[in-house]
mmCIF file of C-alpha atoms and ligand atoms in Angstrom:
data_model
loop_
_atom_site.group_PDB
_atom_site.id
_atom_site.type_symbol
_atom_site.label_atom_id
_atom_site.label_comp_id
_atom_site.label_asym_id
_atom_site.label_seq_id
_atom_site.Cartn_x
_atom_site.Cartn_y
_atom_site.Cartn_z
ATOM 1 C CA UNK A 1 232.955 41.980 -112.104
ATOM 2 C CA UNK A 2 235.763 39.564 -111.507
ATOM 3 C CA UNK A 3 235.376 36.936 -108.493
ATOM 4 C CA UNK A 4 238.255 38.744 -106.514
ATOM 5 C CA UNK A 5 236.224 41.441 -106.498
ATOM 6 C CA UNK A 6 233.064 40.221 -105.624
ATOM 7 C CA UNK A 7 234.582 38.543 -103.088
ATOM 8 C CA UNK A 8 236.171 41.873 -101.773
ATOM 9 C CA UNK A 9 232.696 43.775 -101.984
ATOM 10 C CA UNK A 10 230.925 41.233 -100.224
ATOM 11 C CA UNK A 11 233.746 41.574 -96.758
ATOM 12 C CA UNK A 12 233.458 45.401 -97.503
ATOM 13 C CA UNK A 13 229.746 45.002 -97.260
ATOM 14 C CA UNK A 14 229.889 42.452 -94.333
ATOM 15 C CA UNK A 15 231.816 45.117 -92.436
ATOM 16 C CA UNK A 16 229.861 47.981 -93.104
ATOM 17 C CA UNK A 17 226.985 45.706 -91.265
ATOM 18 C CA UNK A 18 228.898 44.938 -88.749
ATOM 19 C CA UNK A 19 230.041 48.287 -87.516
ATOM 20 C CA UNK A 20 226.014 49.573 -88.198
ATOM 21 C CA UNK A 21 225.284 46.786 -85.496
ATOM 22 C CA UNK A 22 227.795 47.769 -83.238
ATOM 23 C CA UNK A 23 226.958 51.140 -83.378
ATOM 24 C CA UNK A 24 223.039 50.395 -82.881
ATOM 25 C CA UNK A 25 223.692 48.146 -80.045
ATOM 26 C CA UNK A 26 224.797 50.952 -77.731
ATOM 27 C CA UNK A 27 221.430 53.291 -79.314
ATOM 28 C CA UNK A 28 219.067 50.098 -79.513
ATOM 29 C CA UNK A 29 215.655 51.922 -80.055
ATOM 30 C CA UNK A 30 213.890 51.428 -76.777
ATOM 31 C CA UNK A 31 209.963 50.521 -75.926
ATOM 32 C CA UNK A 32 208.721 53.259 -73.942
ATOM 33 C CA UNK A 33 205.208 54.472 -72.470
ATOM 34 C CA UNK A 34 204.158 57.598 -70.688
ATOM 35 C CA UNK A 35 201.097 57.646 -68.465
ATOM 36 C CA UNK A 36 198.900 59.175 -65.596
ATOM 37 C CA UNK A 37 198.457 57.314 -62.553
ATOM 38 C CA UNK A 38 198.866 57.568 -58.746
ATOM 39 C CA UNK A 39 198.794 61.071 -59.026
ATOM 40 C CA UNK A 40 202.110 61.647 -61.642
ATOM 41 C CA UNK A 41 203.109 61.065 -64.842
ATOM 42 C CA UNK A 42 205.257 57.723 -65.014
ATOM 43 C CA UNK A 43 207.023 56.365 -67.473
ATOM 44 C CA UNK A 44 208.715 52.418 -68.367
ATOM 45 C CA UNK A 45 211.061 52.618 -70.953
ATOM 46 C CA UNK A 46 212.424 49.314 -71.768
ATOM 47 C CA UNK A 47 215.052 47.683 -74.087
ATOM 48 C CA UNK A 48 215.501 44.330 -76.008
ATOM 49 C CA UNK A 49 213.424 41.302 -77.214
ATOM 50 C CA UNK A 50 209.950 41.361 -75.586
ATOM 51 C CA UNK A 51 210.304 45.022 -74.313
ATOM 52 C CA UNK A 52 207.116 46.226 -76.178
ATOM 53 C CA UNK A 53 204.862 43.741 -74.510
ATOM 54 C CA UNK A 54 206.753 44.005 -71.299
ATOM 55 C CA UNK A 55 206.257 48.012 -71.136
ATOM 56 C CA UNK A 56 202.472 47.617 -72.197
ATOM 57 C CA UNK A 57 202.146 45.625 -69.098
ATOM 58 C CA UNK A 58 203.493 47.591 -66.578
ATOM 59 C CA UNK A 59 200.817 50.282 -67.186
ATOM 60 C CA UNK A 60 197.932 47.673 -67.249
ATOM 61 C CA UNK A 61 199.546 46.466 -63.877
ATOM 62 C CA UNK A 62 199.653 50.184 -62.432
ATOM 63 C CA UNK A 63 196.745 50.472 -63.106
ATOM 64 C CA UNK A 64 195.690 47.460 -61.199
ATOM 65 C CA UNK A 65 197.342 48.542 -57.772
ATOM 66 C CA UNK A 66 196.481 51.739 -58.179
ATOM 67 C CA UNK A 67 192.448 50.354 -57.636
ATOM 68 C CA UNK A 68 193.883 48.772 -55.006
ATOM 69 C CA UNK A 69 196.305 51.383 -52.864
ATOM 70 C CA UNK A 70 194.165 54.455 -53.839
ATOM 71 C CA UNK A 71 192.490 56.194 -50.882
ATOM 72 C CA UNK A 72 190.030 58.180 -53.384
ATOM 73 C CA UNK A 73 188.956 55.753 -55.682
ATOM 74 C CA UNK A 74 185.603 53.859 -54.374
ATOM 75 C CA UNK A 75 186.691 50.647 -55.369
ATOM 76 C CA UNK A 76 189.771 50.442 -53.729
ATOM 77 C CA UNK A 77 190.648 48.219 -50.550
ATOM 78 C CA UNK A 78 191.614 51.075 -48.426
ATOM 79 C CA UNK A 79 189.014 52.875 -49.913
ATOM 80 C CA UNK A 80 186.911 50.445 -47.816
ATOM 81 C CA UNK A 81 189.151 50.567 -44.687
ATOM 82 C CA UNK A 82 188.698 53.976 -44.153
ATOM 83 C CA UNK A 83 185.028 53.940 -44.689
ATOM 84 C CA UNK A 84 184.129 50.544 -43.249
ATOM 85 C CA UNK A 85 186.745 50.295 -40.173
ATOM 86 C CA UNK A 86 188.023 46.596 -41.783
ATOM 87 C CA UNK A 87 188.465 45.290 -45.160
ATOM 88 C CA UNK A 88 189.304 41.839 -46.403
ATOM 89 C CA UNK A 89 192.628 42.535 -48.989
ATOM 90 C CA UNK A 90 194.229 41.261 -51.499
ATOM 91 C CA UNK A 91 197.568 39.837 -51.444
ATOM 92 C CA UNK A 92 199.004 43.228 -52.907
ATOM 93 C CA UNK A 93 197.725 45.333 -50.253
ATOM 94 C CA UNK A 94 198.225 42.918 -47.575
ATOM 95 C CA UNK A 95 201.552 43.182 -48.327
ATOM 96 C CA UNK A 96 202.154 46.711 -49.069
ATOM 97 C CA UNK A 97 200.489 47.239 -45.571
ATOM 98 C CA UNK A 98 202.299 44.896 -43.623
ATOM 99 C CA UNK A 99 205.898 46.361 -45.159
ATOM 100 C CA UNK A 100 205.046 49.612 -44.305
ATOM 101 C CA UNK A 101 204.394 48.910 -40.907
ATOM 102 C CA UNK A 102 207.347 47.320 -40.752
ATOM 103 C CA UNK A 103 208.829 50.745 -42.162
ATOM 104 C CA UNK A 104 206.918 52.707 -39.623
ATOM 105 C CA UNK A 105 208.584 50.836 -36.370
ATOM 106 C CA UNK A 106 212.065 51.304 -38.521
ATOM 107 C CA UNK A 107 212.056 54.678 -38.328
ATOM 108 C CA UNK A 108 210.008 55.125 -34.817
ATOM 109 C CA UNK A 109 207.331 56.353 -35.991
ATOM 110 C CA UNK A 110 208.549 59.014 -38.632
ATOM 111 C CA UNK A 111 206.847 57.048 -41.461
ATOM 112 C CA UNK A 112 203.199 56.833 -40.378
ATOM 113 C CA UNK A 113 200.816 55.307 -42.891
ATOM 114 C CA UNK A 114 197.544 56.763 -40.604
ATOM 115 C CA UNK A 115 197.711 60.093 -41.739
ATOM 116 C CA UNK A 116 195.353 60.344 -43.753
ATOM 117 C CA UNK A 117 192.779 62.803 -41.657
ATOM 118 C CA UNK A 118 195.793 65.511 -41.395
ATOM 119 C CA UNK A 119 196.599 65.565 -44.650
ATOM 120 C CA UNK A 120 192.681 66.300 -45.080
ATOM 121 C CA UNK A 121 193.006 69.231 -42.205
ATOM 122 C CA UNK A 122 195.667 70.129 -44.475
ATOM 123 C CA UNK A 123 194.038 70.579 -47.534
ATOM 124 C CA UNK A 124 196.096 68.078 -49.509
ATOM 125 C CA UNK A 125 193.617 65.795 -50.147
ATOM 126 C CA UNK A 126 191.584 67.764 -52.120
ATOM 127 C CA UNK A 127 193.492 71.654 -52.848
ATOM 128 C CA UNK A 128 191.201 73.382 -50.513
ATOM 129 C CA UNK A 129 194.630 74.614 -48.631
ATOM 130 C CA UNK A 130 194.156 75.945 -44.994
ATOM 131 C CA UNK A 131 196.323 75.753 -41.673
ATOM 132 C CA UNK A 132 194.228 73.708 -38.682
ATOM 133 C CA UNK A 133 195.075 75.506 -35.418
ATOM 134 C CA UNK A 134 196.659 73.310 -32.533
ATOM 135 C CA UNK A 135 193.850 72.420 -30.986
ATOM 136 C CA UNK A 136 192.195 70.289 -34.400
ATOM 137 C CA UNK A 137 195.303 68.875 -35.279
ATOM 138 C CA UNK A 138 195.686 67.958 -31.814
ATOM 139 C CA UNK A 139 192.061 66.419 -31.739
ATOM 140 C CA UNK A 140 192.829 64.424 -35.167
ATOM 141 C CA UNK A 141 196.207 63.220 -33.757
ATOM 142 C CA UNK A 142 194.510 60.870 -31.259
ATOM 143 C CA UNK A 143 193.325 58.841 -33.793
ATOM 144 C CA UNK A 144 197.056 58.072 -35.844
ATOM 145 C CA UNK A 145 199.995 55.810 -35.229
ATOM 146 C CA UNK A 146 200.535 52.584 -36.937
ATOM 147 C CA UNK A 147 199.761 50.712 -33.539
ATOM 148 C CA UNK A 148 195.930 51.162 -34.070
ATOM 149 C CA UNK A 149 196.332 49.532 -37.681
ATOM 150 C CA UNK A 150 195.830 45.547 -37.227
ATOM 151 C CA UNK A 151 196.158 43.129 -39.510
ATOM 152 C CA UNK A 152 194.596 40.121 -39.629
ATOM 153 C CA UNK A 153 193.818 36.718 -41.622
ATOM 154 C CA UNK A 154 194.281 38.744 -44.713
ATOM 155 C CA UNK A 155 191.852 41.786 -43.429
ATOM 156 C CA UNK A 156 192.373 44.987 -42.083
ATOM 157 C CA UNK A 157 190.923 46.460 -38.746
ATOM 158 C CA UNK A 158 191.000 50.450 -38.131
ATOM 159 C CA UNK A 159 189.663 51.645 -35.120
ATOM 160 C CA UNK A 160 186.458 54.729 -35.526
ATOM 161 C CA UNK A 161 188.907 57.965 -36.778
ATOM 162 C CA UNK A 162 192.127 56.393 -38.254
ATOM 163 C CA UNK A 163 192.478 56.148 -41.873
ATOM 164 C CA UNK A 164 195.023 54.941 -44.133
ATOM 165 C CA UNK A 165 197.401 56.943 -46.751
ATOM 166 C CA UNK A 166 199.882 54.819 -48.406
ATOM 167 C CA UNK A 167 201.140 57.790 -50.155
ATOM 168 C CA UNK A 168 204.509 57.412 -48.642
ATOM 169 C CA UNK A 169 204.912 53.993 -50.027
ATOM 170 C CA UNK A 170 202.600 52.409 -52.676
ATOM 171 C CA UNK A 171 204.775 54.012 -55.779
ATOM 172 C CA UNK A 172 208.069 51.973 -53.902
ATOM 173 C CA UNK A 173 206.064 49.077 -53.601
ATOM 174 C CA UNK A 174 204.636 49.355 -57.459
ATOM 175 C CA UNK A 175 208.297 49.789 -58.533
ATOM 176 C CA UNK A 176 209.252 46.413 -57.485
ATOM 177 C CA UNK A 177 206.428 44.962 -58.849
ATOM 178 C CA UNK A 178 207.220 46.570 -62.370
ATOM 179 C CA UNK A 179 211.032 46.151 -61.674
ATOM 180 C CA UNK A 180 210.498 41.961 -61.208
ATOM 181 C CA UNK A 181 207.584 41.744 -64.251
ATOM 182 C CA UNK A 182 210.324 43.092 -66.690
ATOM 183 C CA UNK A 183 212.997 40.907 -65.216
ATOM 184 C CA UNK A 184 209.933 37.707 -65.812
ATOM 185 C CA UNK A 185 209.327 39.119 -69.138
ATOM 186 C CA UNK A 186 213.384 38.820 -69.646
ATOM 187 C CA UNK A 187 214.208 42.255 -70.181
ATOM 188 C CA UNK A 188 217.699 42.985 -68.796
ATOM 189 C CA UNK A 189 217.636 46.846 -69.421
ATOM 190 C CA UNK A 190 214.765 49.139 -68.398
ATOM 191 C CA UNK A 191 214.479 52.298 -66.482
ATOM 192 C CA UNK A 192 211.013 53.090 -64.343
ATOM 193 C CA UNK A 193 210.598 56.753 -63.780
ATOM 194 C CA UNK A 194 207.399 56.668 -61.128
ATOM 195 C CA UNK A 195 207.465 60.404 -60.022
ATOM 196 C CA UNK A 196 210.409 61.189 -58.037
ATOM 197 C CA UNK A 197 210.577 57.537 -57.777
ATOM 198 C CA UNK A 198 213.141 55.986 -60.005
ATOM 199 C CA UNK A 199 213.992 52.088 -60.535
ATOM 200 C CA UNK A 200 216.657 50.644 -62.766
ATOM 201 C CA UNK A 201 216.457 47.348 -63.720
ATOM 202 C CA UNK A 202 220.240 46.235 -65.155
ATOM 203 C CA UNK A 203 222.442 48.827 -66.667
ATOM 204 C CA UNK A 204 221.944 50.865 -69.746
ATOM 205 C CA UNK A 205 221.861 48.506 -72.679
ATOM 206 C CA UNK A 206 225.475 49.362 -73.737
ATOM 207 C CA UNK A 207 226.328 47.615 -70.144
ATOM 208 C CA UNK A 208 227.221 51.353 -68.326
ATOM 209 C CA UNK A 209 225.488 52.673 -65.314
ATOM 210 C CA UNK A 210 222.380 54.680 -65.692
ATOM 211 C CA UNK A 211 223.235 58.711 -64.658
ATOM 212 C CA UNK A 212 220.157 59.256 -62.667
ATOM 213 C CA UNK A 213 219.548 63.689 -61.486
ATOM 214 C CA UNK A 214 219.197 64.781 -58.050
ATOM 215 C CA UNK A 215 216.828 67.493 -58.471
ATOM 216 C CA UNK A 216 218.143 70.808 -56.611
ATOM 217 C CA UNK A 217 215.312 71.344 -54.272
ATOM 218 C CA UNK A 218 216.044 75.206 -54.712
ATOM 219 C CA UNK A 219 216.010 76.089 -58.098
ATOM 220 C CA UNK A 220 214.732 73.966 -61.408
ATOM 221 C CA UNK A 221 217.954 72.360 -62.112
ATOM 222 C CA UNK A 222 219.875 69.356 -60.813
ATOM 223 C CA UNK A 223 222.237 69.330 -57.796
ATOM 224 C CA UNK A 224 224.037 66.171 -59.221
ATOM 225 C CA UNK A 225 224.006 63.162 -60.880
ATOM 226 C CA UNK A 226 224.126 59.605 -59.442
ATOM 227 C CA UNK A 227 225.913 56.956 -61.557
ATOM 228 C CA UNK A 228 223.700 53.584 -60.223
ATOM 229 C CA UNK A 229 222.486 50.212 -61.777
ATOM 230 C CA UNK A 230 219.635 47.607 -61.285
ATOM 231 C CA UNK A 231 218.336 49.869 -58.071
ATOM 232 C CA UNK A 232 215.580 52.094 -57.176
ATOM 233 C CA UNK A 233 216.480 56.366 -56.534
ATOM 234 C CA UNK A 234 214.014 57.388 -54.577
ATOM 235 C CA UNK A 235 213.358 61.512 -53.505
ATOM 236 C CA UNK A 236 210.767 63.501 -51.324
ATOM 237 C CA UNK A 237 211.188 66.966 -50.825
ATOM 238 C CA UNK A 238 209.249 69.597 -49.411
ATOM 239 C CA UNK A 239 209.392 71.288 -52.884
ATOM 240 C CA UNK A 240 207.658 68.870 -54.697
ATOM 241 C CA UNK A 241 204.388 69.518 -52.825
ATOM 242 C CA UNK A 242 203.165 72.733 -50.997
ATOM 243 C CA UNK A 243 201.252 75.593 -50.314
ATOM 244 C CA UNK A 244 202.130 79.380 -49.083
ATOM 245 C CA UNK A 245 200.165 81.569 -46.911
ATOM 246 C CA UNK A 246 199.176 84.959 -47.086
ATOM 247 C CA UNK A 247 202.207 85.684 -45.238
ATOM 248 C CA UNK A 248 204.929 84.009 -47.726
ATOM 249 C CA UNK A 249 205.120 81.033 -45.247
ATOM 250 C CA UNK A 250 205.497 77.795 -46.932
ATOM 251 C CA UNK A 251 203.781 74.287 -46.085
ATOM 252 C CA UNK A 252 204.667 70.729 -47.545
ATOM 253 C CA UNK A 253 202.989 67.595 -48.057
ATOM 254 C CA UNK A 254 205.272 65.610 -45.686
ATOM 255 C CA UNK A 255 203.619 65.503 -42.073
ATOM 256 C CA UNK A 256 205.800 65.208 -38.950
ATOM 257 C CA UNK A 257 203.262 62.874 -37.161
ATOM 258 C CA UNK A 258 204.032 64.031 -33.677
ATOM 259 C CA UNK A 259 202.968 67.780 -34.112
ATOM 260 C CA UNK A 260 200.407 66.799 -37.562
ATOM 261 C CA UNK A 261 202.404 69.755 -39.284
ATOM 262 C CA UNK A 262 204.823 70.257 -42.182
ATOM 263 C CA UNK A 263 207.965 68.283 -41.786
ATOM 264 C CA UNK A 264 210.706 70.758 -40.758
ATOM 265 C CA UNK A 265 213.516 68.666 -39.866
ATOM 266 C CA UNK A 266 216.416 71.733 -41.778
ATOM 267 C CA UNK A 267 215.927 69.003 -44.624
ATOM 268 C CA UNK A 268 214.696 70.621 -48.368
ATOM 269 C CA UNK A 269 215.177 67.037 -49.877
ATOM 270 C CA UNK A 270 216.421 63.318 -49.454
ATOM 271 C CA UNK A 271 217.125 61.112 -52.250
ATOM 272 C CA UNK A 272 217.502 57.423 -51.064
ATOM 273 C CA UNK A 273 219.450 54.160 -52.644
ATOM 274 C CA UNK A 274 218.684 50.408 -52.723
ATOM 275 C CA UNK A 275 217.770 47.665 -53.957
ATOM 276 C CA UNK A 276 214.066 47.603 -52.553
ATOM 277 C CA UNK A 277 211.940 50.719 -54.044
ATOM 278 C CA UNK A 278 209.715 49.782 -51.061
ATOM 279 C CA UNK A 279 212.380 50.805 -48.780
ATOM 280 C CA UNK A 280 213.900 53.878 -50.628
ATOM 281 C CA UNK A 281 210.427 55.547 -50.706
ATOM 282 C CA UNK A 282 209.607 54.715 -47.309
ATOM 283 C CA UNK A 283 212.081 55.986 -45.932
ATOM 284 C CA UNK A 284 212.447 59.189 -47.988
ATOM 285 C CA UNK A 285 209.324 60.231 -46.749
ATOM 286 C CA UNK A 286 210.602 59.409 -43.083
ATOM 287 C CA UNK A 287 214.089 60.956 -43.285
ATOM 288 C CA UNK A 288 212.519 64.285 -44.267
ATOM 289 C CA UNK A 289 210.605 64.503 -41.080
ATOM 290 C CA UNK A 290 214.087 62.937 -38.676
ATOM 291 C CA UNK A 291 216.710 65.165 -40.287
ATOM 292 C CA UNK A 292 220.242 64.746 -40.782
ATOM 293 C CA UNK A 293 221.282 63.314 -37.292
ATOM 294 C CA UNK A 294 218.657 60.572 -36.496
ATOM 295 C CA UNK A 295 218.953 59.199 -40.238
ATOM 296 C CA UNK A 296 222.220 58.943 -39.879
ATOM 297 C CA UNK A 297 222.106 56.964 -36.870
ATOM 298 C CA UNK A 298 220.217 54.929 -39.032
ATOM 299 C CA UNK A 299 222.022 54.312 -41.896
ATOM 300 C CA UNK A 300 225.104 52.923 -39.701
ATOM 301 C CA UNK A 301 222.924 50.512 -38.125
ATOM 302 C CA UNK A 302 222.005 49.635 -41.552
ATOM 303 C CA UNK A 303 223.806 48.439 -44.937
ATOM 304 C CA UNK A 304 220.824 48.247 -47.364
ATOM 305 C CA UNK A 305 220.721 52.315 -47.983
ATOM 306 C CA UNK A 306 222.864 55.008 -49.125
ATOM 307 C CA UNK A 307 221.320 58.753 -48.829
ATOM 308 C CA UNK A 308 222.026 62.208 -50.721
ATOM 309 C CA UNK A 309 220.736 65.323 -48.198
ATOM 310 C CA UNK A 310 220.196 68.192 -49.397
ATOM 311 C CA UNK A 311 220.086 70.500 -46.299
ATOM 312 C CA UNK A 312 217.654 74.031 -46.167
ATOM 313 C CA UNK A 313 220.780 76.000 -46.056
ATOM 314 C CA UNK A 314 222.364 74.041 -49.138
ATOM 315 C CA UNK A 315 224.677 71.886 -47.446
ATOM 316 C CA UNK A 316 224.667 68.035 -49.244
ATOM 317 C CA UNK A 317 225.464 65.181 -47.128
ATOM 318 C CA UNK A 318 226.604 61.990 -48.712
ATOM 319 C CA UNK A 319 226.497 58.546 -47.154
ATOM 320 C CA UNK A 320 229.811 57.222 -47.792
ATOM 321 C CA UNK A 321 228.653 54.912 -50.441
ATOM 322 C CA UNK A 322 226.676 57.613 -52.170
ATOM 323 C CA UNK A 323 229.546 59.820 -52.050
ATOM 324 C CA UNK A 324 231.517 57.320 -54.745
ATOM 325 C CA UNK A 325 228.241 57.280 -57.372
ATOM 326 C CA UNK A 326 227.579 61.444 -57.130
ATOM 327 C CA UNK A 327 228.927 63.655 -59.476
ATOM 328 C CA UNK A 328 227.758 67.342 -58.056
ATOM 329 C CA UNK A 329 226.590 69.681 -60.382
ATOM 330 C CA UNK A 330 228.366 72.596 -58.841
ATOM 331 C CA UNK A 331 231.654 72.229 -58.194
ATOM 332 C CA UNK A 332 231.563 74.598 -55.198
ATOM 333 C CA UNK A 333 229.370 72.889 -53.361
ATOM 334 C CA UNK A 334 229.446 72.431 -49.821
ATOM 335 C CA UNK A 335 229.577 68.767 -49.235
ATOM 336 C CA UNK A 336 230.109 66.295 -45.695
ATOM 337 C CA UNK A 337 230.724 62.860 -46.430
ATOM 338 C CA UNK A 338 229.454 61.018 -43.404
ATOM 339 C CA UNK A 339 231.336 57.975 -42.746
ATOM 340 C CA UNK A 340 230.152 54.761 -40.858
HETATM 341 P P1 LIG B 401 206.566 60.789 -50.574
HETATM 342 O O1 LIG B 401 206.236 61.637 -51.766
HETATM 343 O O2 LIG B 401 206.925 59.379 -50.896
HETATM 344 O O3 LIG B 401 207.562 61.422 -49.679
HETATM 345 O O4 LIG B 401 205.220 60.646 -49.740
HETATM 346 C C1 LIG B 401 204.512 61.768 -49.317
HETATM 347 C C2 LIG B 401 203.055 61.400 -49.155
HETATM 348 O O5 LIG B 401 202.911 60.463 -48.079
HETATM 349 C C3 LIG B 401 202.205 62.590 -48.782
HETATM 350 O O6 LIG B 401 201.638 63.196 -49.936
HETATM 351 C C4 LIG B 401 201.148 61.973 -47.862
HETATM 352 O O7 LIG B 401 200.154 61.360 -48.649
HETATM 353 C C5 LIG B 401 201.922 60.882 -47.152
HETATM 354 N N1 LIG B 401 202.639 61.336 -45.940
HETATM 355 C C6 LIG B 401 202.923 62.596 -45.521
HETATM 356 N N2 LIG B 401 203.663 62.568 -44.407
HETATM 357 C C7 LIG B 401 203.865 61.261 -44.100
HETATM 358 C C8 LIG B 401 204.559 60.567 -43.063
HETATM 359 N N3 LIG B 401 205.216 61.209 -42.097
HETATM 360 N N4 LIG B 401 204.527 59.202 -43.086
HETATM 361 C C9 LIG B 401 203.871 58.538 -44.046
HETATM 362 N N5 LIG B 401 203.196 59.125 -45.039
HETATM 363 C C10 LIG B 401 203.212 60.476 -45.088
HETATM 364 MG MG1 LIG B 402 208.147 57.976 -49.916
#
């Protein structure tokens, strides 16, 4: 072979690697791990140098709060709140508690982390489905409201009757936590599926937004899609939880605290944005029990959320900044774009 053409075969071969690179570096193989926990099947999937470890730490670390946050498991700090009446915490719980009581007096009330003895009357703690009559729920609701939770010196006081249920906002909460120990670990591109609860850290690694679904609370498909980056997505809907009667009548897991019963606000789901996961769950859970109206209110007196509504009869209501990042699914869908 003649140097000219050596020379030539070596650029032709240079070339051919650089267009394989280019071409991997928008389908970079990612680090990925699927696992049970808080009651759902999450999963980290990371990209880059130092994903691997990254990933494998975010489950040991779930894993950690979760024997912290869980109202079941013996060990836990509220574990020994609710059976105690006070518990010294760690600095986890401390302040997962104190944020959602900050939550709770956000939303008046519609977040409630002390409803932990309805959900029992309920059934949901433990499957054993039944509906209390008016008279026990109204019995159990003298002992819930955030006011009776106090916090102090690193403990926690509950008085005889009120127990926790961080339900509502540990998996927020744990999303941050995972969110900034990627970011630490210097991974720039990583998507958090915790449940329903969703947290993007960066863009995808070929630098576009992620294209996150809004499931369609009616049927087992999406409504739409949300093009977002480096944020949390956060849902609750009354069909991700529930139990029917012998009468067809349906009951969800998300408790209006001033009757004790299902949430039924004309909301089927909300899907929140931000940048705190602690806030997008919370108040998920709390704009399903206010409805349409009083979130509203709340998101003009705010500019740290943007909301996707899904009302019972099908209607979706966009915040205006949510209405520039969804892409509906149908495109006959009835949809209000509430402005500030
Ligand atoms: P999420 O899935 O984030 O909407 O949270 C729902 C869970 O939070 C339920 O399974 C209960 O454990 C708890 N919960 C139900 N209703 C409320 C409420 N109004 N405020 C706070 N937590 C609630
Ligand atoms: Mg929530």
């Amino acid at each position: 072979m003649s140097m000219e053409k050596r020379r030539l075969n070596r650029i032709a071969a240079a070339l051919c690697a650089l267009a394989c690179l280019l071409l991997c570096g928008c389908t970079q193989k990612p680090a990925d791990k699927s696992f049970l926990a808080m009651d759902t099947v999450m999963t980290v999937t990371a990209y880059g140098k130092g994903a691997q470890a990254a990933v494998e730490s975010c489950r040991s670390e779930v894993l950690r709060l979760e024997g912290l946050f869980s109202a079941t498991d013996g060990q836990s700090e509220v574990f020994a709140a609710n059976s105690a009446g006070s518990a010294q915490l760690s600095a986890e719980t401390e302040e997962l508690l104190r944020l959602s009581l900050e939550l709770c007096a956000l939303t008046d009330g519609a977040l409630d982390i002390t409803l932990r003895p309805i959900m029992r009357a309920w059934g949901f703690t433990d499957g054993n489905y039944r509906v209390p009559d008016a008279f026990e729920l109204e019995q159990l609701l003298e002992n819930t409201g955030c006011e009776r939770v106090s916090l102090e010196n690193g403990s926690v006081f509950l008085p005889a009757g009120t127990e926790l249920d961080l339900g509502a906002t540990a998996k927020g909460f744990t999303a941050d936590r995972l969110a900034g120990l990627l970011r630490d670990a210097g991974v720039e591109s990583a998507l958090l599926d915790l449940g329903h609860n969703i947290q993007l850290v960066g863009t995808k690694p070929d630098g576009s937004d992620w294209r996150i679904a809004v499931q369609d609370p009616f049927g087992a498909g999406y409504a739409g899609t949300l093009s977002v980056s480096d944020c949390a997505v956060v849902t609750s809907g009354g069909y991700e939880r529930y139990f029917t009667d012998g009468d067809g009548r349906t009951y969800c897991h998300i408790m209006d605290p001033e009757t004790g019963a299902p949430a039924d606000s004309g909301l089927a789901s909300v899907t929140i944005i931000g940048d705190s996961g602690l806030l997008c769950d919370g108040l998920s859970t709390a704009v399903f029990v206010m409805g349409a109206p009083r979130a509203l209110e709340l998101w003009r007196s705010r500019t740290d959320f943007e909301m996707v509504l899904i009302a019972q009869d099908g209607e979706i209501i966009l915040t205006a900044g949510a209405a520039e990042i969804f892409t509906a699914a149908d495109e006959n869908a009835r949809i209000t774009v509430a402005e500030r």
